[in-house]
Amino acid sequence: MLYYLFDYLDKQFDFFGAGVFKYISFRAGMAAAISLLITIIFGKALINFLKKKQVGEEIRELGLEGQSAKKGTPTMGGLIIIAAILIPTLLLAKLDNVYVILLVTATVWMGLIGFLDDYIKVFKKDKQGLAGRFKIVGQVGLGLIVGFALYFSDSVVVRKVDPTVQAIAADGTPVKNYEDIKSTKTTVPFFKNNELDYKKILPFLGDDYTWITYVLAVVIIITAVSNGANMTDGIDGLAAGSAGIIAITIGIFAYLSGRVDFSNYLNIMYIPNLSELVIFCTAFVGACLGFLWYNAYPAQVFMGDTGSLTLGGVIAVLALAVRKELLIPVICGIFLIENLSVMMQVAYFKYTKKKYGEGRRIFLMSPLHHHYQKKGIHESKIVTRFWIVGILLAILSLATLKLQ
């Protein structure tokens, strides 16, 4: 909204300083600062409100050190994360941008699913929360919205440049040497000629039905990443810190792919209008950092499913928008290993129980962070080490820009 106001002031009245709102870098910095301030300033008010309403966490007895001290800690703190993402985005981003619209929709959609889950747990005193099938329905619903929008929207294109055409004619007039085309290509990391077309995955469907392959992939990715973030939210600061690192990484990809000069230099896909997502990404990072002010050990508030499902769902949509979904196992490596640890533990337990009559375990406890807690490592050290791994994975992800 502020973008349009200052754009109007600049064009109509040449208002001093209004032109600075044209720059992505300025609006991105403003978004991060506003988001950070919202979470820090209003976070305390939210914590006091949640305490007053007795919106406390019910702790399952898992035999973990310091677990009992967390009982009654306010939950549903993800509400402040959602507010801190949406407010700067609505103020500073171009609201007619298809990618911004999709990310705002994803934030609200996943926030509602998480809120319902937390509401049932806290106010209905049902520890199971929202039934798993309803969560899946919600995640699939978002996947369908995002998949159809990215596939069919005329605004979602890549720019194909013809280097044989001179951009400037002999008489000095500009010549169009590019074409914006619909494409179902995505980036394959670590490979030369690193692009994969969804049309080639199930070629027997034909070009007219490629949307089936694409939308199905989008649904799976959004469901997997949102659940992975949900699994990661088990100890103070782990999910928020990890999500912030991931968002910084995707924001860099969005900026580079949305700039014709950088994308040409790096020989990567140029996606018009994508750089507007940088404002959303910096607001996301600011929200995560601000939330850590209260969520770092010892946590004064938990994000609940309101926050964790939202963070995971939004990260998945971001990765799809920048066409880096095949890089998710690296960028979101922390989420992946947490998810896999649960799947491996459950599968092995069921297998050994059927074969030997007694269930056995791979880990002392899953998700993985609880395994290290059981080994006696303090949770703040576990979180710091997971963050370090997340940073290393982010660096490796960015290195793929030249490893091709």
Short mmCIF file of C-alpha atoms in Angstrom, two decimals:
data_model
loop_
_atom_site.label_atom_id
_atom_site.label_comp_id
_atom_site.label_asym_id
_atom_site.label_seq_id
_atom_site.Cartn_x
_atom_site.Cartn_y
_atom_site.Cartn_z
CA MET A 1 0.00 0.00 0.00
CA LEU A 2 2.82 2.41 0.85
CA TYR A 3 4.45 1.45 -2.44
CA TYR A 4 1.44 2.73 -4.39
CA LEU A 5 1.14 5.87 -2.24
CA PHE A 6 4.76 6.91 -2.73
CA ASP A 7 4.69 5.90 -6.39
CA TYR A 8 1.74 8.28 -6.84
CA LEU A 9 3.48 11.08 -4.91
CA ASP A 10 6.62 10.63 -6.97
CA LYS A 11 4.83 10.70 -10.34
CA GLN A 12 2.34 13.45 -9.58
CA PHE A 13 4.25 15.79 -7.28
CA ASP A 14 7.89 14.70 -7.54
CA PHE A 15 7.70 14.29 -3.77
CA PHE A 16 11.15 14.37 -2.16
CA GLY A 17 12.42 10.85 -1.39
CA ALA A 18 9.35 9.07 -2.76
CA GLY A 19 11.32 7.57 -5.64
CA VAL A 20 13.33 5.39 -3.27
CA PHE A 21 10.31 3.08 -2.96
CA LYS A 22 10.98 1.94 -6.52
CA TYR A 23 14.01 0.01 -5.33
CA ILE A 24 13.62 -3.61 -4.19
CA SER A 25 16.60 -3.30 -1.85
CA PHE A 26 15.08 -0.37 0.05
CA ARG A 27 11.65 -1.96 0.42
CA ALA A 28 13.22 -5.30 1.40
CA GLY A 29 15.23 -3.64 4.16
CA MET A 30 12.17 -1.77 5.36
CA ALA A 31 10.14 -5.00 5.38
CA ALA A 32 12.74 -6.78 7.51
CA ALA A 33 12.93 -3.87 9.98
CA ILE A 34 9.15 -3.47 10.30
CA SER A 35 8.68 -7.23 10.70
CA LEU A 36 11.36 -7.40 13.38
CA LEU A 37 9.85 -4.50 15.29
CA ILE A 38 6.33 -5.95 15.11
CA THR A 39 7.41 -9.25 16.63
CA ILE A 40 9.57 -7.70 19.34
CA ILE A 41 7.19 -4.87 20.34
CA PHE A 42 3.88 -6.69 20.04
CA GLY A 43 5.22 -10.13 20.91
CA LYS A 44 5.25 -9.30 24.61
CA ALA A 45 1.66 -8.07 24.43
CA LEU A 46 0.63 -11.31 22.71
CA ILE A 47 2.40 -13.40 25.36
CA ASN A 48 0.58 -11.53 28.14
CA PHE A 49 -2.74 -11.95 26.31
CA LEU A 50 -2.17 -15.69 25.85
CA LYS A 51 -1.27 -16.03 29.54
CA LYS A 52 -4.42 -14.16 30.51
CA LYS A 53 -6.52 -16.49 28.37
CA GLN A 54 -4.57 -19.46 29.78
CA VAL A 55 -3.50 -20.58 26.34
CA GLY A 56 -0.75 -22.81 27.70
CA GLU A 57 1.09 -25.77 26.22
CA GLU A 58 0.06 -29.21 27.41
CA ILE A 59 3.29 -31.20 27.69
CA ARG A 60 3.33 -34.93 27.00
CA GLU A 61 5.58 -36.78 29.43
CA LEU A 62 8.47 -38.03 27.31
CA GLY A 63 11.13 -38.26 30.00
CA LEU A 64 13.16 -35.37 28.61
CA GLU A 65 15.28 -33.13 30.80
CA GLY A 66 13.63 -29.78 31.57
CA GLN A 67 10.38 -30.84 29.95
CA SER A 68 8.17 -30.27 32.98
CA ALA A 69 9.35 -26.65 33.23
CA LYS A 70 7.77 -25.93 29.84
CA LYS A 71 4.27 -26.82 31.00
CA GLY A 72 1.92 -23.86 30.76
CA THR A 73 4.17 -21.87 28.41
CA PRO A 74 1.90 -19.84 26.09
CA THR A 75 1.41 -21.36 22.65
CA MET A 76 -0.15 -20.12 19.39
CA GLY A 77 2.66 -17.57 19.16
CA GLY A 78 2.65 -18.22 15.43
CA LEU A 79 -0.02 -15.53 15.23
CA ILE A 80 2.63 -12.84 15.71
CA ILE A 81 4.81 -14.47 13.02
CA ILE A 82 1.92 -14.38 10.56
CA ALA A 83 1.15 -10.73 11.38
CA ALA A 84 4.82 -9.77 11.06
CA ILE A 85 4.99 -11.38 7.62
CA LEU A 86 1.73 -10.03 6.22
CA ILE A 87 1.80 -6.42 7.45
CA PRO A 88 5.17 -5.40 5.87
CA THR A 89 4.30 -7.34 2.70
CA LEU A 90 0.95 -5.58 2.32
CA LEU A 91 2.57 -2.21 3.04
CA LEU A 92 5.62 -2.46 0.80
CA ALA A 93 5.13 -5.06 -1.95
CA LYS A 94 3.33 -4.72 -5.27
CA LEU A 95 0.01 -6.36 -4.48
CA ASP A 96 -0.84 -7.08 -8.12
CA ASN A 97 2.20 -9.35 -8.41
CA VAL A 98 1.08 -12.96 -8.87
CA TYR A 99 3.88 -14.33 -6.67
CA VAL A 100 3.06 -11.97 -3.81
CA ILE A 101 -0.63 -12.87 -4.06
CA LEU A 102 0.22 -16.58 -3.89
CA LEU A 103 2.48 -16.17 -0.86
CA VAL A 104 -0.04 -14.04 1.03
CA THR A 105 -2.70 -16.67 0.26
CA ALA A 106 -0.41 -19.48 1.43
CA THR A 107 0.38 -17.65 4.68
CA VAL A 108 -3.27 -17.07 5.55
CA TRP A 109 -4.35 -20.55 4.41
CA MET A 110 -1.74 -22.49 6.39
CA GLY A 111 -2.14 -20.13 9.33
CA LEU A 112 -5.84 -20.99 9.52
CA ILE A 113 -5.13 -24.73 9.45
CA GLY A 114 -2.53 -24.39 12.21
CA PHE A 115 -4.79 -22.11 14.24
CA LEU A 116 -7.63 -24.64 14.11
CA ASP A 117 -5.26 -27.36 15.27
CA ASP A 118 -4.01 -25.28 18.21
CA TYR A 119 -7.51 -24.07 19.08
CA ILE A 120 -8.80 -27.64 19.37
CA LYS A 121 -5.81 -28.63 21.51
CA VAL A 122 -6.04 -25.66 23.86
CA PHE A 123 -9.71 -24.78 24.14
CA LYS A 124 -11.32 -28.16 23.40
CA LYS A 125 -8.71 -29.95 25.53
CA ASP A 126 -8.12 -32.49 22.78
CA LYS A 127 -4.40 -33.32 22.70
CA GLN A 128 -4.68 -34.74 19.19
CA GLY A 129 -5.84 -31.41 17.78
CA LEU A 130 -7.17 -31.25 14.25
CA ALA A 131 -7.50 -34.74 12.79
CA GLY A 132 -4.63 -35.65 10.49
CA ARG A 133 -6.91 -36.20 7.51
CA PHE A 134 -8.21 -32.63 7.78
CA LYS A 135 -4.65 -31.26 7.89
CA ILE A 136 -3.85 -33.24 4.76
CA VAL A 137 -7.00 -31.94 3.06
CA GLY A 138 -5.92 -28.38 3.89
CA GLN A 139 -2.40 -28.93 2.61
CA VAL A 140 -3.67 -30.59 -0.57
CA GLY A 141 -6.10 -27.68 -1.03
CA LEU A 142 -3.26 -25.18 -0.92
CA GLY A 143 -1.24 -27.38 -3.28
CA LEU A 144 -4.07 -27.32 -5.81
CA ILE A 145 -4.40 -23.53 -5.59
CA VAL A 146 -0.66 -22.96 -5.97
CA GLY A 147 -0.21 -25.64 -8.64
CA PHE A 148 -3.02 -24.39 -10.86
CA ALA A 149 -1.97 -20.75 -10.40
CA LEU A 150 1.68 -21.36 -11.29
CA TYR A 151 0.80 -23.59 -14.23
CA PHE A 152 -2.05 -21.65 -15.83
CA SER A 153 -1.46 -17.99 -14.90
CA ASP A 154 -0.32 -15.86 -17.82
CA SER A 155 1.78 -13.83 -15.39
CA VAL A 156 4.00 -16.79 -14.51
CA VAL A 157 6.54 -16.89 -17.34
CA VAL A 158 10.24 -17.17 -18.02
CA ARG A 159 12.07 -14.86 -20.38
CA LYS A 160 13.87 -16.36 -23.34
CA VAL A 161 16.52 -14.05 -24.78
CA ASP A 162 17.75 -14.34 -28.37
CA PRO A 163 21.40 -13.18 -28.26
CA THR A 164 21.54 -13.04 -32.09
CA VAL A 165 19.16 -10.08 -32.11
CA GLN A 166 20.72 -6.71 -31.33
CA ALA A 167 18.99 -4.97 -28.43
CA ILE A 168 19.64 -1.58 -30.07
CA ALA A 169 19.09 -1.01 -33.79
CA ALA A 170 21.46 1.00 -35.98
CA ASP A 171 19.23 4.07 -35.70
CA GLY A 172 19.35 3.88 -31.90
CA THR A 173 15.84 2.54 -31.38
CA PRO A 174 15.41 -0.41 -28.97
CA VAL A 175 14.71 -3.82 -30.49
CA LYS A 176 12.92 -6.52 -28.54
CA ASN A 177 15.30 -9.48 -28.35
CA TYR A 178 13.36 -11.59 -25.88
CA GLU A 179 10.11 -13.47 -25.53
CA ASP A 180 8.18 -14.22 -22.34
CA ILE A 181 7.00 -17.81 -22.56
CA LYS A 182 5.03 -20.27 -20.47
CA SER A 183 7.35 -23.00 -19.29
CA THR A 184 7.14 -26.03 -17.01
CA LYS A 185 10.90 -26.18 -16.58
CA THR A 186 12.56 -26.20 -13.19
CA THR A 187 16.17 -26.20 -12.01
CA VAL A 188 18.09 -29.43 -11.41
CA PRO A 189 21.01 -28.73 -9.04
CA PHE A 190 24.58 -29.96 -9.60
CA PHE A 191 24.03 -30.91 -13.27
CA LYS A 192 25.16 -29.30 -16.51
CA ASN A 193 22.26 -28.07 -18.66
CA ASN A 194 20.44 -28.11 -15.35
CA GLU A 195 16.81 -27.81 -16.36
CA LEU A 196 14.06 -30.40 -16.15
CA ASP A 197 10.76 -30.05 -17.95
CA TYR A 198 7.76 -31.58 -16.19
CA LYS A 199 6.55 -32.63 -19.64
CA LYS A 200 9.30 -35.26 -19.70
CA ILE A 201 8.39 -36.89 -16.40
CA LEU A 202 5.25 -38.60 -17.71
CA PRO A 203 5.53 -38.09 -21.49
CA PHE A 204 2.67 -40.49 -22.24
CA LEU A 205 0.23 -37.92 -20.83
CA GLY A 206 1.00 -35.50 -23.65
CA ASP A 207 1.50 -31.73 -23.43
CA ASP A 208 -2.18 -31.08 -22.76
CA TYR A 209 -2.07 -33.04 -19.51
CA THR A 210 1.31 -31.98 -18.11
CA TRP A 211 -0.62 -29.99 -15.53
CA ILE A 212 -1.49 -33.28 -13.81
CA THR A 213 2.19 -34.07 -13.22
CA TYR A 214 2.97 -30.53 -12.13
CA VAL A 215 0.06 -30.05 -9.75
CA LEU A 216 0.66 -33.47 -8.18
CA ALA A 217 4.31 -32.55 -7.57
CA VAL A 218 3.26 -29.23 -6.00
CA VAL A 219 0.80 -30.97 -3.65
CA ILE A 220 3.45 -33.47 -2.51
CA ILE A 221 6.08 -30.77 -1.96
CA ILE A 222 3.82 -28.47 0.07
CA THR A 223 2.56 -31.35 2.21
CA ALA A 224 6.05 -32.72 2.85
CA VAL A 225 7.73 -29.42 3.70
CA SER A 226 4.93 -28.15 5.97
CA ASN A 227 4.96 -31.45 7.87
CA GLY A 228 8.75 -31.31 8.08
CA ALA A 229 8.64 -27.86 9.66
CA ASN A 230 5.97 -29.10 12.05
CA MET A 231 8.23 -31.99 13.14
CA THR A 232 11.16 -29.64 13.62
CA ASP A 233 9.24 -27.45 16.06
CA GLY A 234 10.10 -29.50 19.13
CA ILE A 235 12.69 -27.53 21.06
CA ASP A 236 13.16 -23.82 21.74
CA GLY A 237 14.20 -21.80 18.70
CA LEU A 238 14.88 -24.69 16.31
CA ALA A 239 12.03 -24.21 13.81
CA ALA A 240 12.15 -20.40 13.75
CA GLY A 241 15.91 -20.23 13.33
CA SER A 242 16.02 -22.94 10.67
CA ALA A 243 13.15 -21.34 8.73
CA GLY A 244 14.90 -17.96 8.82
CA ILE A 245 18.08 -19.43 7.31
CA ILE A 246 16.06 -21.12 4.55
CA ALA A 247 14.13 -17.91 3.77
CA ILE A 248 17.35 -15.88 3.41
CA THR A 249 18.65 -18.46 0.93
CA ILE A 250 15.47 -18.51 -1.16
CA GLY A 251 15.33 -14.70 -1.05
CA ILE A 252 18.79 -14.55 -2.64
CA PHE A 253 17.65 -16.95 -5.37
CA ALA A 254 14.54 -14.83 -5.96
CA TYR A 255 16.58 -11.64 -6.28
CA LEU A 256 19.09 -13.17 -8.70
CA SER A 257 16.49 -14.92 -10.86
CA GLY A 258 14.36 -11.77 -10.95
CA ARG A 259 17.20 -9.61 -12.30
CA VAL A 260 18.03 -9.87 -15.99
CA ASP A 261 21.66 -8.84 -15.45
CA PHE A 262 22.46 -11.31 -12.66
CA SER A 263 20.54 -14.18 -14.25
CA ASN A 264 22.40 -13.60 -17.52
CA TYR A 265 25.79 -13.50 -15.76
CA LEU A 266 25.07 -16.65 -13.73
CA ASN A 267 23.42 -18.40 -16.67
CA ILE A 268 20.27 -19.14 -14.68
CA MET A 269 16.59 -18.88 -15.52
CA TYR A 270 15.30 -15.29 -15.67
CA ILE A 271 11.81 -15.03 -14.19
CA PRO A 272 10.20 -11.60 -14.71
CA ASN A 273 8.66 -9.95 -11.62
CA LEU A 274 10.09 -12.60 -9.28
CA SER A 275 12.34 -10.18 -7.41
CA GLU A 276 9.23 -8.72 -5.74
CA LEU A 277 9.29 -11.85 -3.58
CA VAL A 278 12.42 -10.50 -1.88
CA ILE A 279 10.16 -8.16 0.14
CA PHE A 280 8.13 -11.13 1.34
CA CYS A 281 11.30 -13.12 2.14
CA THR A 282 12.86 -10.35 4.22
CA ALA A 283 9.59 -9.88 6.11
CA PHE A 284 9.62 -13.63 6.73
CA VAL A 285 13.20 -13.52 8.03
CA GLY A 286 12.43 -10.52 10.25
CA ALA A 287 9.43 -12.37 11.71
CA CYS A 288 11.56 -15.44 12.50
CA LEU A 289 14.35 -13.41 14.10
CA GLY A 290 11.90 -11.32 16.11
CA PHE A 291 10.10 -14.43 17.30
CA LEU A 292 13.42 -15.86 18.49
CA TRP A 293 13.60 -12.91 20.91
CA TYR A 294 10.94 -14.71 22.94
CA ASN A 295 11.29 -18.28 21.65
CA ALA A 296 15.03 -18.81 22.23
CA TYR A 297 15.87 -20.97 25.25
CA PRO A 298 14.21 -20.75 27.71
CA ALA A 299 11.15 -20.05 25.56
CA GLN A 300 8.55 -17.56 26.76
CA VAL A 301 6.18 -18.60 23.97
CA PHE A 302 5.79 -21.45 21.50
CA MET A 303 4.70 -20.92 17.89
CA GLY A 304 2.38 -23.94 17.92
CA ASP A 305 1.08 -25.45 14.70
CA THR A 306 -0.17 -21.95 13.85
CA GLY A 307 3.44 -21.04 13.21
CA SER A 308 5.15 -24.27 12.20
CA LEU A 309 2.65 -25.34 9.52
CA THR A 310 2.67 -21.80 8.14
CA LEU A 311 6.46 -21.58 7.97
CA GLY A 312 6.75 -24.94 6.18
CA GLY A 313 3.93 -24.29 3.72
CA VAL A 314 5.23 -20.84 2.83
CA ILE A 315 8.80 -22.12 2.32
CA ALA A 316 7.49 -24.78 -0.07
CA VAL A 317 5.59 -22.18 -2.13
CA LEU A 318 8.66 -19.91 -2.20
CA ALA A 319 10.83 -22.74 -3.52
CA LEU A 320 8.24 -23.54 -6.20
CA ALA A 321 7.98 -19.89 -7.24
CA VAL A 322 11.75 -19.55 -7.75
CA ARG A 323 11.80 -22.95 -9.48
CA LYS A 324 14.17 -24.46 -6.95
CA GLU A 325 11.86 -27.19 -5.65
CA LEU A 326 14.35 -29.93 -6.56
CA LEU A 327 16.85 -28.18 -4.27
CA ILE A 328 14.49 -28.52 -1.27
CA PRO A 329 16.27 -31.64 0.09
CA VAL A 330 19.37 -29.48 0.47
CA ILE A 331 17.88 -26.08 1.40
CA CYS A 332 15.40 -27.70 3.81
CA GLY A 333 17.79 -30.45 4.89
CA ILE A 334 16.96 -29.94 8.57
CA PHE A 335 13.24 -30.40 7.90
CA LEU A 336 13.98 -33.44 5.74
CA ILE A 337 16.12 -35.28 8.29
CA GLU A 338 13.60 -34.58 11.06
CA ASN A 339 10.82 -35.99 8.89
CA LEU A 340 12.87 -38.99 7.82
CA SER A 341 13.88 -39.81 11.39
CA VAL A 342 10.21 -40.19 12.33
CA MET A 343 9.39 -42.26 9.26
CA MET A 344 12.40 -44.53 9.80
CA GLN A 345 11.64 -44.97 13.49
CA VAL A 346 8.00 -45.88 12.90
CA ALA A 347 8.74 -48.20 9.97
CA TYR A 348 11.55 -50.03 11.78
CA PHE A 349 9.49 -50.39 14.94
CA LYS A 350 6.58 -51.93 13.02
CA TYR A 351 8.90 -54.20 11.01
CA THR A 352 10.76 -55.55 14.06
CA LYS A 353 7.56 -55.99 16.03
CA LYS A 354 6.10 -58.09 13.22
CA LYS A 355 9.31 -60.10 12.74
CA TYR A 356 10.53 -60.51 16.32
CA GLY A 357 7.38 -59.84 18.31
CA GLU A 358 9.04 -56.84 19.91
CA GLY A 359 9.39 -53.38 18.44
CA ARG A 360 12.93 -51.99 18.20
CA ARG A 361 14.16 -48.46 17.59
CA ILE A 362 16.84 -46.84 15.47
CA PHE A 363 16.95 -43.65 17.52
CA LEU A 364 16.50 -43.19 21.25
CA MET A 365 13.54 -41.01 20.31
CA SER A 366 12.28 -39.27 17.21
CA PRO A 367 12.23 -36.64 15.75
CA LEU A 368 16.01 -36.50 15.66
CA HIS A 369 16.43 -33.55 18.03
CA HIS A 370 14.82 -35.62 20.82
CA HIS A 371 17.39 -38.39 20.16
CA TYR A 372 20.16 -35.96 21.09
CA GLN A 373 18.21 -34.75 24.12
CA LYS A 374 17.99 -38.36 25.29
CA LYS A 375 21.76 -38.56 24.95
CA GLY A 376 22.03 -35.76 27.51
CA ILE A 377 22.96 -32.87 25.19
CA HIS A 378 21.40 -29.58 26.28
CA GLU A 379 18.71 -28.34 23.91
CA SER A 380 20.35 -24.95 23.34
CA LYS A 381 23.47 -26.75 22.08
CA ILE A 382 21.36 -29.01 19.85
CA VAL A 383 19.61 -25.98 18.35
CA THR A 384 22.90 -24.15 17.72
CA ARG A 385 24.40 -27.18 16.01
CA PHE A 386 21.31 -27.66 13.86
CA TRP A 387 21.52 -23.98 12.86
CA ILE A 388 25.17 -24.47 11.87
CA VAL A 389 24.20 -27.43 9.70
CA GLY A 390 21.39 -25.31 8.22
CA ILE A 391 23.87 -22.54 7.35
CA LEU A 392 26.23 -25.04 5.70
CA LEU A 393 23.32 -26.41 3.65
CA ALA A 394 22.38 -22.85 2.66
CA ILE A 395 25.93 -22.19 1.46
CA LEU A 396 25.90 -25.44 -0.51
CA SER A 397 22.56 -24.45 -2.05
CA LEU A 398 23.93 -21.09 -3.17
CA ALA A 399 27.03 -22.79 -4.55
CA THR A 400 24.80 -24.60 -7.05
CA LEU A 401 24.52 -21.30 -8.92
CA LYS A 402 27.97 -22.02 -10.34
CA LEU A 403 28.11 -25.81 -9.92
CA GLN A 404 26.43 -26.65 -13.21
#
